[in-house]
Coordinates of C-alpha atoms in Angstrom, one line a residue:
V1 CA 115.6 13.7 13.8
E2 CA 116.8 11.3 16.0
I3 CA 117.8 7.7 15.7
Y4 CA 115.7 5.4 18.3
S5 CA 117.1 1.7 18.1
L6 CA 120.3 0.4 15.7
H7 CA 120.6 -3.5 15.7
V8 CA 123.1 -5.6 13.7
D9 CA 122.0 -8.7 13.7
C10 CA 124.5 -11.1 12.2
K11 CA 123.7 -15.1 12.3
V12 CA 126.9 -16.9 10.7
T13 CA 125.7 -20.4 10.1
S14 CA 129.5 -22.3 8.2
R15 CA 131.0 -19.6 7.2
F16 CA 127.5 -18.1 5.3
A17 CA 127.1 -15.1 6.9
H18 CA 123.5 -13.5 6.9
T19 CA 123.1 -9.5 8.4
T20 CA 120.0 -7.9 8.8
I21 CA 120.4 -4.0 9.8
T22 CA 117.4 -2.1 11.2
S23 CA 117.4 1.1 12.2
K24 CA 114.5 3.6 14.1
I25 CA 114.0 7.1 13.8
V26 CA 111.8 9.5 14.9
N27 CA 111.2 12.9 13.8
R28 CA 111.1 15.0 16.6
A29 CA 111.0 18.2 14.8
N30 CA 107.9 19.9 15.1
E31 CA 107.8 20.1 10.7
S32 CA 109.3 17.5 8.2
R33 CA 112.8 16.9 8.1
E34 CA 115.0 14.7 6.0
V35 CA 116.1 11.0 7.3
T36 CA 119.5 10.3 6.5
F37 CA 120.0 6.1 6.7
E38 CA 123.5 5.4 5.9
V39 CA 125.6 2.0 6.5
E40 CA 129.5 0.3 5.1
L41 CA 129.0 -3.5 4.4
P42 CA 131.5 -5.3 2.8
K43 CA 132.3 -5.8 -0.2
T44 CA 132.0 -9.0 -1.5
A45 CA 128.4 -9.1 0.1
F46 CA 125.0 -8.6 -1.9
I47 CA 122.4 -6.4 -0.9
T48 CA 119.6 -8.9 -0.9
N49 CA 116.9 -7.0 0.7
F50 CA 116.0 -3.2 1.9
S51 CA 112.7 -1.3 2.8
M52 CA 112.0 1.0 4.5
S53 CA 108.9 1.7 6.8
I54 CA 106.6 5.2 7.0
D55 CA 104.4 4.9 9.8
G56 CA 103.6 1.5 9.2
K57 CA 103.1 2.1 5.5
V58 CA 105.7 -0.3 3.8
Y59 CA 108.0 0.6 1.0
P60 CA 110.0 -2.4 -0.1
G61 CA 113.1 -2.5 -2.8
I62 CA 112.6 -4.6 -5.8
I63 CA 115.1 -6.0 -7.5
K64 CA 115.3 -5.9 -11.5
E65 CA 118.0 -6.1 -14.0
K66 CA 120.8 -3.8 -14.8
A67 CA 118.9 -2.3 -17.6
A68 CA 115.7 -3.0 -17.3
A69 CA 115.7 -0.7 -13.4
Q70 CA 117.4 1.7 -15.3
K71 CA 114.8 2.8 -17.9
E72 CA 112.9 2.3 -15.2
Y73 CA 114.7 5.1 -13.3
D74 CA 115.0 7.3 -16.6
T75 CA 111.8 7.6 -17.7
A76 CA 110.5 8.4 -13.6
I77 CA 112.8 11.1 -13.7
S78 CA 113.4 12.8 -16.5
R79 CA 115.7 14.7 -15.9
G80 CA 119.3 13.5 -16.0
Q81 CA 121.0 10.8 -13.5
S82 CA 121.2 10.6 -8.9
A83 CA 124.2 9.3 -7.8
G84 CA 122.6 5.3 -7.3
L85 CA 122.9 4.3 -3.4
V86 CA 125.5 2.5 -3.1
K87 CA 130.0 4.0 -3.5
I88 CA 133.0 1.9 -2.8
T89 CA 134.6 4.0 0.8
G90 CA 137.5 2.2 1.1
R91 CA 139.7 -0.8 1.1
K92 CA 136.7 -3.1 2.2
L93 CA 133.7 -1.6 2.7
E94 CA 130.6 -0.2 0.7
Q95 CA 128.3 2.3 1.7
F96 CA 124.5 2.0 1.3
H97 CA 122.6 5.4 1.6
V98 CA 119.0 6.6 1.3
S99 CA 117.5 9.3 2.3
V100 CA 114.1 10.0 3.1
S101 CA 111.4 13.3 4.1
I102 CA 109.1 12.0 7.0
A103 CA 106.6 14.5 8.9
A104 CA 107.2 16.2 12.2
T105 CA 106.9 13.4 14.5
S106 CA 106.7 10.3 12.3
K107 CA 108.7 6.8 13.0
V108 CA 110.6 5.7 9.7
T109 CA 112.2 2.3 10.1
F110 CA 114.7 1.0 7.9
E111 CA 115.4 -2.7 7.1
L112 CA 118.7 -4.0 5.0
M113 CA 120.2 -7.5 4.3
Y114 CA 123.1 -8.9 3.6
E115 CA 124.8 -12.3 2.7
E116 CA 128.2 -13.2 2.1
L117 CA 130.4 -16.1 2.4
L118 CA 133.3 -15.5 4.3
K119 CA 137.0 -16.3 2.7
R120 CA 139.8 -17.9 5.3
Q121 CA 142.9 -15.9 5.1
L122 CA 145.4 -16.6 6.6
G123 CA 144.4 -19.0 9.3
K124 CA 140.6 -17.1 9.7
F125 CA 137.4 -16.2 9.0
E126 CA 136.7 -12.1 9.1
L127 CA 132.9 -11.2 9.9
L128 CA 133.2 -7.1 9.5
I129 CA 130.8 -4.9 11.5
K130 CA 131.1 -1.3 10.4
V131 CA 129.8 1.0 13.0
R132 CA 128.8 5.1 13.2
P133 CA 125.9 5.9 14.5
R134 CA 126.7 9.9 14.8
Q135 CA 124.6 10.2 17.5
L136 CA 123.4 8.5 20.7
V137 CA 121.4 5.7 20.5
K138 CA 118.5 4.1 23.6
H139 CA 118.4 0.8 21.9
F140 CA 122.3 -0.2 20.7
Q141 CA 122.7 -3.8 19.6
I142 CA 125.1 -6.1 18.2
D143 CA 123.6 -9.8 18.1
V144 CA 126.1 -12.0 15.9
H145 CA 125.7 -15.7 16.7
I146 CA 127.9 -18.0 14.9
F147 CA 127.1 -22.0 14.6
E148 CA 130.2 -24.1 13.3
P149 CA 129.0 -27.7 13.0
Q150 CA 133.3 -28.7 12.7
G151 CA 133.5 -26.7 16.0
I152 CA 135.4 -22.8 16.9
R153 CA 138.5 -22.8 17.0
F154 CA 138.9 -20.2 18.0
L155 CA 137.4 -16.8 18.7
E156 CA 137.9 -13.3 19.2
T157 CA 136.6 -10.2 19.3
D158 CA 138.5 -6.6 17.9
S159 CA 137.6 -2.7 17.5
T160 CA 138.8 -0.7 16.9
F161 CA 136.7 1.9 18.5
M162 CA 136.7 0.4 22.7
T163 CA 137.0 1.5 26.1
N164 CA 137.3 -0.4 28.8
E165 CA 133.8 1.0 29.6
L166 CA 132.7 -0.4 26.5
T167 CA 134.2 -3.7 27.3
E168 CA 131.4 -4.6 29.9
A169 CA 129.0 -4.9 27.6
L170 CA 130.6 -7.0 25.3
T171 CA 129.5 -10.2 25.8
K172 CA 131.0 -13.4 24.7
V173 CA 129.1 -16.8 25.5
Q174 CA 130.9 -19.9 23.7
N175 CA 130.6 -23.6 22.8
E176 CA 132.1 -25.9 20.9
T177 CA 129.7 -25.5 18.1
K178 CA 128.0 -22.5 18.6
A179 CA 128.3 -18.6 19.5
H180 CA 127.4 -15.6 20.6
I181 CA 128.4 -12.2 21.4
L182 CA 126.6 -9.0 22.4
F183 CA 127.8 -6.0 22.3
K184 CA 125.0 -3.4 24.0
P185 CA 126.7 -0.6 25.1
T186 CA 123.6 2.8 27.6
V187 CA 124.4 5.7 26.0
D188 CA 126.6 6.7 29.1
Q189 CA 128.2 4.1 27.7
Q190 CA 128.4 5.0 24.6
K191 CA 129.9 9.1 24.9
I192 CA 133.0 10.6 25.2
N193 CA 133.0 11.8 28.3
P194 CA 129.8 11.8 30.4
E195 CA 129.5 16.0 29.9
L196 CA 128.8 15.9 26.1
D197 CA 126.6 13.9 23.8
E198 CA 129.2 12.8 22.3
T199 CA 129.3 9.1 20.8
L200 CA 132.7 6.7 21.1
L201 CA 131.3 4.6 18.6
N202 CA 132.8 5.1 15.6
G203 CA 134.6 2.2 13.6
D204 CA 135.1 -1.2 12.4
F205 CA 134.0 -4.2 14.3
V206 CA 136.0 -7.3 13.7
V207 CA 134.9 -10.8 14.9
R208 CA 137.4 -13.5 14.0
Y209 CA 137.0 -16.6 14.2
D210 CA 138.1 -20.2 12.9
V211 CA 137.2 -24.1 12.9
K212 CA 139.0 -27.4 13.9
R213 CA 139.7 -29.6 11.3
V214 CA 139.5 -33.4 11.9
A215 CA 138.8 -35.7 8.2
T216 CA 141.4 -35.0 5.9
A217 CA 139.4 -35.2 2.6
G218 CA 137.3 -31.7 3.8
D219 CA 134.1 -31.2 5.8
I220 CA 130.8 -31.6 3.8
Q221 CA 127.2 -29.8 5.5
I222 CA 123.9 -30.6 4.0
V223 CA 121.1 -28.8 3.8
N224 CA 117.6 -29.8 1.5
G225 CA 120.0 -31.5 -1.2
Y226 CA 122.3 -29.0 -1.1
F227 CA 126.0 -30.1 -0.5
V228 CA 128.4 -27.0 0.8
H229 CA 132.5 -28.8 0.8
Y230 CA 136.0 -27.9 3.0
F231 CA 138.7 -28.3 2.4
A232 CA 141.7 -26.4 4.2
P233 CA 144.1 -29.3 4.9
H234 CA 147.2 -28.3 7.3
E235 CA 150.5 -29.5 8.2
M236 CA 151.3 -30.3 5.1
P237 CA 155.0 -29.7 4.0
A238 CA 155.4 -26.7 1.5
F239 CA 156.4 -26.8 -2.0
P240 CA 160.0 -25.0 -3.0
K241 CA 158.7 -21.8 -4.7
N242 CA 160.2 -19.8 -7.4
V243 CA 159.5 -16.6 -7.9
I244 CA 159.9 -13.4 -10.3
F245 CA 158.6 -9.8 -8.3
V246 CA 158.8 -7.4 -11.6
I247 CA 158.7 -4.6 -10.1
D248 CA 156.9 -1.2 -11.8
R249 CA 159.5 2.1 -11.2
S250 CA 158.2 4.2 -13.6
G251 CA 158.5 7.9 -12.5
S252 CA 154.9 7.9 -11.2
M253 CA 156.0 5.8 -8.1
A254 CA 158.7 8.2 -7.0
G255 CA 158.9 9.0 -3.6
R256 CA 156.3 7.3 -0.6
K257 CA 155.3 4.2 -3.2
I258 CA 158.5 3.1 -4.2
E259 CA 160.4 3.3 -0.8
Q260 CA 157.1 1.2 0.4
T261 CA 157.8 -1.1 -2.0
R262 CA 161.4 -1.5 -1.0
A263 CA 160.4 -1.9 2.3
A264 CA 158.2 -4.4 1.8
L265 CA 160.1 -6.5 0.1
L266 CA 163.0 -6.0 2.0
K267 CA 160.8 -7.7 4.7
I268 CA 159.8 -10.3 2.0
L269 CA 163.5 -11.0 1.2
Q270 CA 163.8 -12.1 5.0
D271 CA 161.1 -14.7 4.5
L272 CA 161.4 -16.3 1.8
H273 CA 162.3 -20.5 2.2
P274 CA 165.9 -21.4 2.0
E275 CA 165.0 -24.1 -1.2
D276 CA 162.8 -21.2 -2.9
H277 CA 164.8 -20.1 -6.1
F278 CA 164.2 -15.9 -6.8
S279 CA 164.6 -13.4 -9.3
F280 CA 164.6 -8.9 -9.6
I281 CA 162.9 -7.0 -12.7
T282 CA 162.7 -4.0 -12.6
F283 CA 161.1 -1.3 -15.2
N284 CA 160.9 1.5 -16.7
S285 CA 160.9 2.5 -19.9
K286 CA 163.8 0.2 -19.7
V287 CA 163.3 -3.5 -18.2
V288 CA 166.4 -4.4 -15.5
E289 CA 167.5 -8.0 -14.7
W290 CA 169.7 -8.6 -11.6
K291 CA 170.2 -11.5 -12.4
S292 CA 170.3 -13.6 -16.0
S293 CA 168.6 -16.8 -14.0
L294 CA 166.4 -17.2 -10.5
L295 CA 169.0 -17.9 -7.7
Q296 CA 168.3 -20.4 -4.7
A297 CA 167.3 -17.9 -1.4
T298 CA 171.0 -18.5 0.7
E299 CA 172.4 -16.2 3.5
D300 CA 174.5 -14.3 0.3
N301 CA 171.3 -13.9 -2.4
V302 CA 169.3 -11.9 0.2
A303 CA 171.7 -10.3 1.2
S304 CA 172.8 -9.1 -2.2
A305 CA 169.1 -9.2 -3.5
T306 CA 168.7 -6.6 -0.5
G307 CA 171.6 -4.3 -1.9
F308 CA 170.6 -4.5 -4.9
M309 CA 166.9 -3.6 -3.2
R310 CA 168.3 -0.3 -1.7
T311 CA 169.4 1.2 -4.3
L312 CA 166.3 1.2 -6.6
S313 CA 164.8 4.2 -7.6
A314 CA 161.8 5.8 -10.1
S315 CA 161.9 7.9 -13.4
G316 CA 160.4 7.2 -16.9
G317 CA 158.1 5.2 -18.8
T318 CA 156.0 2.4 -17.9
D319 CA 156.5 -1.4 -20.6
I320 CA 154.7 -3.9 -18.5
N321 CA 154.5 -5.5 -22.0
R322 CA 158.6 -6.2 -21.7
A323 CA 159.0 -6.6 -17.9
L324 CA 156.2 -9.9 -18.0
L325 CA 157.5 -11.1 -20.7
T326 CA 160.7 -10.8 -19.9
A327 CA 160.3 -13.1 -16.4
V328 CA 158.2 -15.5 -18.5
S329 CA 161.2 -16.4 -20.1
L330 CA 164.0 -15.8 -16.7
L331 CA 161.5 -18.5 -15.8
D332 CA 162.1 -21.2 -18.7
K333 CA 165.4 -20.9 -18.5
T334 CA 166.5 -21.2 -15.4
E335 CA 168.1 -24.8 -14.7
K336 CA 167.7 -27.3 -12.1
L337 CA 164.6 -25.4 -10.5
P338 CA 163.3 -28.0 -8.2
E339 CA 161.0 -31.0 -9.6
R340 CA 158.2 -30.4 -7.1
S341 CA 158.1 -26.6 -7.3
V342 CA 155.3 -23.9 -7.6
S343 CA 156.6 -21.0 -10.1
M344 CA 154.4 -17.9 -9.7
I345 CA 155.4 -13.8 -10.9
I346 CA 154.2 -10.9 -8.7
L347 CA 153.0 -7.5 -10.7
L348 CA 154.1 -4.6 -8.5
T349 CA 152.7 -1.1 -10.5
D350 CA 150.7 2.0 -10.5
G351 CA 149.6 3.0 -13.3
Q352 CA 149.0 1.9 -17.1
P353 CA 151.5 0.6 -19.8
T354 CA 152.4 3.7 -21.7
S355 CA 156.3 2.1 -23.3
G356 CA 157.0 -0.2 -25.4
E357 CA 152.6 -1.5 -26.5
S358 CA 150.3 -0.1 -25.0
N359 CA 147.2 -1.8 -26.2
V360 CA 146.3 -3.6 -23.8
E361 CA 144.8 -6.4 -25.1
V362 CA 147.4 -7.1 -27.0
I363 CA 149.1 -7.6 -23.3
Q364 CA 146.7 -10.5 -22.1
E365 CA 147.5 -12.2 -25.4
N366 CA 151.2 -12.0 -25.7
I367 CA 151.4 -12.6 -21.6
Q368 CA 149.1 -15.5 -22.5
N369 CA 150.6 -17.1 -24.6
A370 CA 153.9 -16.7 -23.1
I371 CA 153.2 -18.2 -19.8
N372 CA 150.8 -20.8 -21.1
G373 CA 149.0 -22.7 -17.7
K374 CA 152.8 -22.3 -16.3
Y375 CA 153.3 -20.1 -13.9
A376 CA 150.4 -18.5 -12.2
L377 CA 150.9 -14.3 -12.2
F378 CA 150.4 -12.2 -9.6
C379 CA 149.2 -8.7 -10.3
L380 CA 149.1 -5.4 -7.3
G381 CA 147.5 -2.5 -8.4
F382 CA 149.4 0.7 -6.6
G383 CA 146.9 3.2 -6.2
F384 CA 144.0 4.4 -8.0
D385 CA 145.6 5.1 -11.7
V386 CA 146.3 1.6 -12.6
S387 CA 143.7 -0.2 -14.9
Y388 CA 142.2 -2.4 -12.7
K389 CA 140.3 -4.0 -14.7
F390 CA 143.7 -5.3 -16.7
L391 CA 145.5 -6.4 -13.8
E392 CA 142.2 -8.3 -13.1
K393 CA 142.0 -10.0 -16.4
M394 CA 145.4 -10.5 -16.9
A395 CA 146.0 -12.0 -13.4
L396 CA 142.4 -14.0 -14.1
S397 CA 143.9 -15.4 -17.1
N398 CA 146.5 -16.7 -15.7
G399 CA 145.5 -19.0 -12.5
G400 CA 146.6 -16.0 -10.2
I401 CA 144.4 -12.6 -9.1
A402 CA 145.2 -9.1 -8.9
R403 CA 144.8 -7.2 -5.3
R404 CA 144.7 -3.3 -5.3
I405 CA 147.6 -1.6 -2.8
Y406 CA 145.6 1.3 -1.1
E407 CA 148.2 4.6 -1.5
N408 CA 148.1 5.2 2.6
S409 CA 150.8 4.3 5.1
D410 CA 150.5 1.1 5.8
A411 CA 150.9 0.0 2.1
A412 CA 154.4 -1.5 2.9
L413 CA 152.0 -3.8 5.3
Q414 CA 149.6 -4.5 2.5
L415 CA 152.2 -5.9 0.5
Q416 CA 154.0 -8.0 3.1
G417 CA 150.0 -9.9 3.6
F418 CA 149.5 -10.5 0.1
Y419 CA 152.4 -12.1 0.1
Q420 CA 152.2 -14.2 3.4
E421 CA 148.8 -15.3 1.1
V422 CA 150.9 -16.1 -1.2
A423 CA 153.8 -17.7 0.4
T424 CA 153.7 -21.0 1.6
P425 CA 151.7 -23.2 -1.5
T426 CA 151.3 -26.6 0.1
L427 CA 149.7 -28.1 -3.0
M428 CA 149.0 -28.1 -6.3
K429 CA 146.8 -29.4 -9.2
I430 CA 143.5 -30.2 -6.7
E431 CA 140.2 -32.2 -7.9
M432 CA 137.3 -32.6 -6.4
Q433 CA 135.6 -35.3 -7.5
Y434 CA 132.2 -35.8 -6.5
P435 CA 130.1 -38.9 -8.3
E436 CA 128.3 -37.6 -11.7
N437 CA 125.3 -39.0 -12.1
A438 CA 124.5 -37.7 -8.5
V439 CA 125.3 -34.3 -8.4
E440 CA 124.4 -30.7 -10.4
G441 CA 125.6 -27.7 -10.6
L442 CA 128.7 -28.0 -9.1
T443 CA 130.6 -24.8 -8.7
K444 CA 134.3 -24.9 -9.7
N445 CA 136.3 -27.5 -8.7
N446 CA 139.9 -27.5 -10.5
F447 CA 142.0 -25.6 -8.2
K448 CA 145.4 -25.0 -9.6
L449 CA 147.3 -24.4 -5.8
F450 CA 146.0 -24.1 -2.5
F451 CA 148.1 -22.2 -0.4
E452 CA 148.8 -22.9 3.8
G453 CA 145.9 -20.8 5.3
S454 CA 143.1 -20.1 2.6
E455 CA 140.4 -22.7 1.7
L456 CA 138.4 -24.9 -1.1
I457 CA 135.2 -25.0 -1.4
V458 CA 132.8 -27.1 -3.5
S459 CA 128.9 -26.5 -4.0
G460 CA 126.4 -28.6 -5.8
K461 CA 123.3 -30.3 -5.9
I462 CA 122.4 -33.9 -4.9
S463 CA 120.3 -35.6 -6.3
N464 CA 116.7 -36.9 -4.5
E465 CA 118.2 -40.6 -4.3
L466 CA 121.4 -40.7 -2.6
D467 CA 121.8 -41.8 0.9
L468 CA 125.1 -41.3 0.7
L469 CA 127.9 -38.9 -1.3
P470 CA 131.5 -40.1 -2.4
V471 CA 134.2 -37.4 -2.7
E472 CA 137.5 -38.1 -3.8
I473 CA 140.4 -35.3 -3.8
K474 CA 143.4 -36.0 -5.9
A475 CA 146.3 -33.0 -5.4
Q476 CA 150.0 -33.8 -5.7
S477 CA 151.8 -32.5 -2.8
H478 CA 155.2 -31.9 -2.0
A479 CA 155.9 -35.6 -0.9
G480 CA 153.4 -37.1 -4.2
D481 CA 150.6 -37.4 -5.3
L482 CA 147.6 -37.5 -2.5
T483 CA 144.5 -38.9 -3.2
L484 CA 142.2 -39.0 0.1
K485 CA 138.4 -40.3 0.2
E486 CA 135.7 -39.5 1.8
E487 CA 131.6 -40.4 2.4
A488 CA 129.1 -38.3 3.4
N489 CA 125.6 -40.1 5.2
V490 CA 123.4 -37.5 3.4
K491 CA 120.2 -38.4 6.4
E492 CA 123.1 -38.2 8.5
K493 CA 124.5 -33.9 7.6
E494 CA 121.8 -33.0 7.1
Q495 CA 120.5 -33.8 10.7
V496 CA 123.4 -31.5 11.8
F497 CA 121.0 -28.1 11.1
Q498 CA 117.4 -29.4 11.6
N499 CA 115.7 -27.8 14.9
R500 CA 118.1 -24.8 14.5
S501 CA 115.7 -21.4 15.3
Y502 CA 118.6 -19.7 14.5
I503 CA 119.7 -20.6 11.1
F504 CA 118.0 -19.8 8.0
G505 CA 116.4 -22.0 6.3
N506 CA 117.6 -22.1 2.6
F507 CA 121.1 -21.2 3.5
I508 CA 123.6 -23.8 1.6
E509 CA 121.2 -23.5 -1.3
R510 CA 121.6 -19.2 -1.0
L511 CA 125.1 -19.9 -0.6
W512 CA 125.6 -22.5 -3.5
A513 CA 124.1 -18.8 -5.5
Y514 CA 126.1 -16.7 -4.2
L515 CA 129.7 -19.1 -5.1
T516 CA 128.2 -19.4 -8.2
I517 CA 127.7 -15.7 -9.3
Q518 CA 130.9 -15.1 -7.9
Q519 CA 132.6 -17.5 -10.1
L520 CA 130.8 -17.1 -13.2
L521 CA 131.6 -13.1 -12.8
E522 CA 135.0 -13.7 -11.9
K523 CA 135.0 -16.3 -15.4
S524 CA 133.3 -13.6 -16.9
I525 CA 136.7 -11.2 -17.0
S526 CA 138.7 -13.2 -18.4
A527 CA 136.2 -15.0 -21.4
Q528 CA 135.9 -14.3 -25.0
E529 CA 132.9 -11.8 -25.6
E530 CA 130.1 -14.9 -26.9
D531 CA 130.9 -16.9 -24.3
Q532 CA 131.3 -13.9 -21.3
K533 CA 127.3 -13.2 -22.3
S534 CA 126.0 -16.2 -21.6
L535 CA 128.2 -16.4 -18.3
E536 CA 126.6 -13.3 -17.7
A537 CA 123.5 -14.5 -18.4
Q538 CA 123.4 -17.6 -15.8
A539 CA 124.8 -14.9 -13.3
L540 CA 121.8 -12.3 -14.0
E541 CA 119.1 -15.4 -13.7
L542 CA 120.2 -16.1 -10.6
S543 CA 120.8 -12.7 -9.0
L544 CA 117.5 -12.1 -9.2
Q545 CA 116.0 -16.1 -8.8
Y546 CA 117.5 -15.8 -5.2
S547 CA 116.7 -11.8 -5.2
F548 CA 120.9 -10.8 -5.0
V549 CA 122.0 -6.9 -5.5
T550 CA 125.4 -8.1 -7.7
P551 CA 126.9 -6.0 -10.8
L552 CA 124.4 -7.5 -13.4
T553 CA 120.6 -6.1 -11.3
S554 CA 119.5 -3.0 -9.3
M555 CA 117.2 -2.6 -6.5
V556 CA 114.6 -0.5 -7.2
V557 CA 114.2 1.9 -4.0
T558 CA 110.8 4.0 -4.3
K559 CA 109.7 6.6 -2.2
P560 CA 106.8 8.3 -0.2
T561 CA 104.4 10.6 -2.9
G562 CA 105.7 13.7 -3.8
Q563 CA 109.9 13.6 -3.5
Q564 CA 112.3 12.7 -5.9
Q565 CA 110.8 8.4 -5.7
T566 CA 112.5 6.4 -7.1
E567 CA 116.7 5.0 -6.9
L568 CA 118.4 2.6 -7.8
V569 CA 121.2 0.6 -5.9
N570 CA 123.7 -0.6 -7.7
K571 CA 126.9 -3.0 -6.9
P572 CA 130.1 -1.2 -7.9
T573 CA 132.7 -3.2 -8.4
E574 CA 136.8 -3.3 -7.9
A575 CA 137.5 -1.9 -11.4
G576 CA 135.1 1.0 -12.0

């Protein structure tokens, strides 16, 4: 079985990435063989299309509501369930896998499409393409086209498998707003060594870039009556932070995990700004406060905390409820915190609540009532014994986010990386306002915090008559209250994307749908049951309308007669 062509074609238009992977395979044996198409794609992406074409006959994947697809599938296969075609394979990727049996000398073409909105983190966008053909491929090609009307500020490619020979197969062409990256190694360049037919191509191919930012009130782009507004102010003074680290030191943290946590915290202590205030709470079945209030991050206090961190050891149970309530009351009662400052609690745990209150619903309610919108709660789940769903709901209900920390040698770096993302809050209470009568279907436009290096995105639909789209951004900065205004000329903005052959026409509308579905799903995590149903119904309707495989839909893949005929493509989630 030979893969004679593998083409990854990726078009990024204003952060929205549309990727098509096409694999052409021939069965050179003189009997029928099973052929497998296996690719890894980012977890943040939604699959939008899949098809197999065998000797010219096309077998398309069809996207349906999950329950309906499951029913159809169960009827087709009464002998129980197959595993589904997609599974999470790592911290950023999930794997799509389908096999089909083809006759001798037959050819099959697999085509998979997926879309995602690239998210700015620590000052850059990252496009990740996983490369793993497992054999030498005669025609191998990765094409990345980027169009950013704001202008490309910098662009770099990076890969885990590059050699000097392979570098020769990589070309980059770039002007003010466009870039084309082409990676097209010959069969000889793909070989580990000339004698063996083994491929070097195994790993990540990454494109990182950022855009130029001139307008103070962000950048607005418009296509076919849909707009997107990007806002990422830079060089703003940071707010002082009041941060409490709530660290699990139960028995399961013993050994490498507590060592990595200690290493990360020692590094984070060095990164605190002098005007920040901080404290530590460590917990197992007992809750220990390092100090009775938050202290300023002076050299002496940081040195004292460093000493405390070095003594951190692990044993006992897990009382998450009392640890978090203690953190909230510590923030409540600390006096003399800077007036304009951002307060946050960062919880790191590797397990379920086992001591004290262990009912997760009660804990969630307790914490939400105690925080009451005053502070942001970030939950880091270490490893796979945590209830990620519980941590995610708790974080999202309290203005923060949850993140899984993988139990690898780089866990300390993952922790530091997360801290870096939230280390520099520069705006709070951000409201991005548009004329009510002229805009509908608006995505989230109020944000608690903006962190340096990230980006706020709002999208919506504009009414037909509009010539000018006025926007107003209100926010609190460290220096004082801020109002930024901008007017976008609808016709001029529409011109930017005219006659661009490599843009798929309705990309802002698809970006709007993608963002809306993501936000509805996120909102439903922390919503009450009756609201949850309506949020999911809206997300389902959009998933079907724009054909996205989301946690609410499935793609039914049909195969030629005589084989296990239908299989399902489902979207796995981090919470499982």
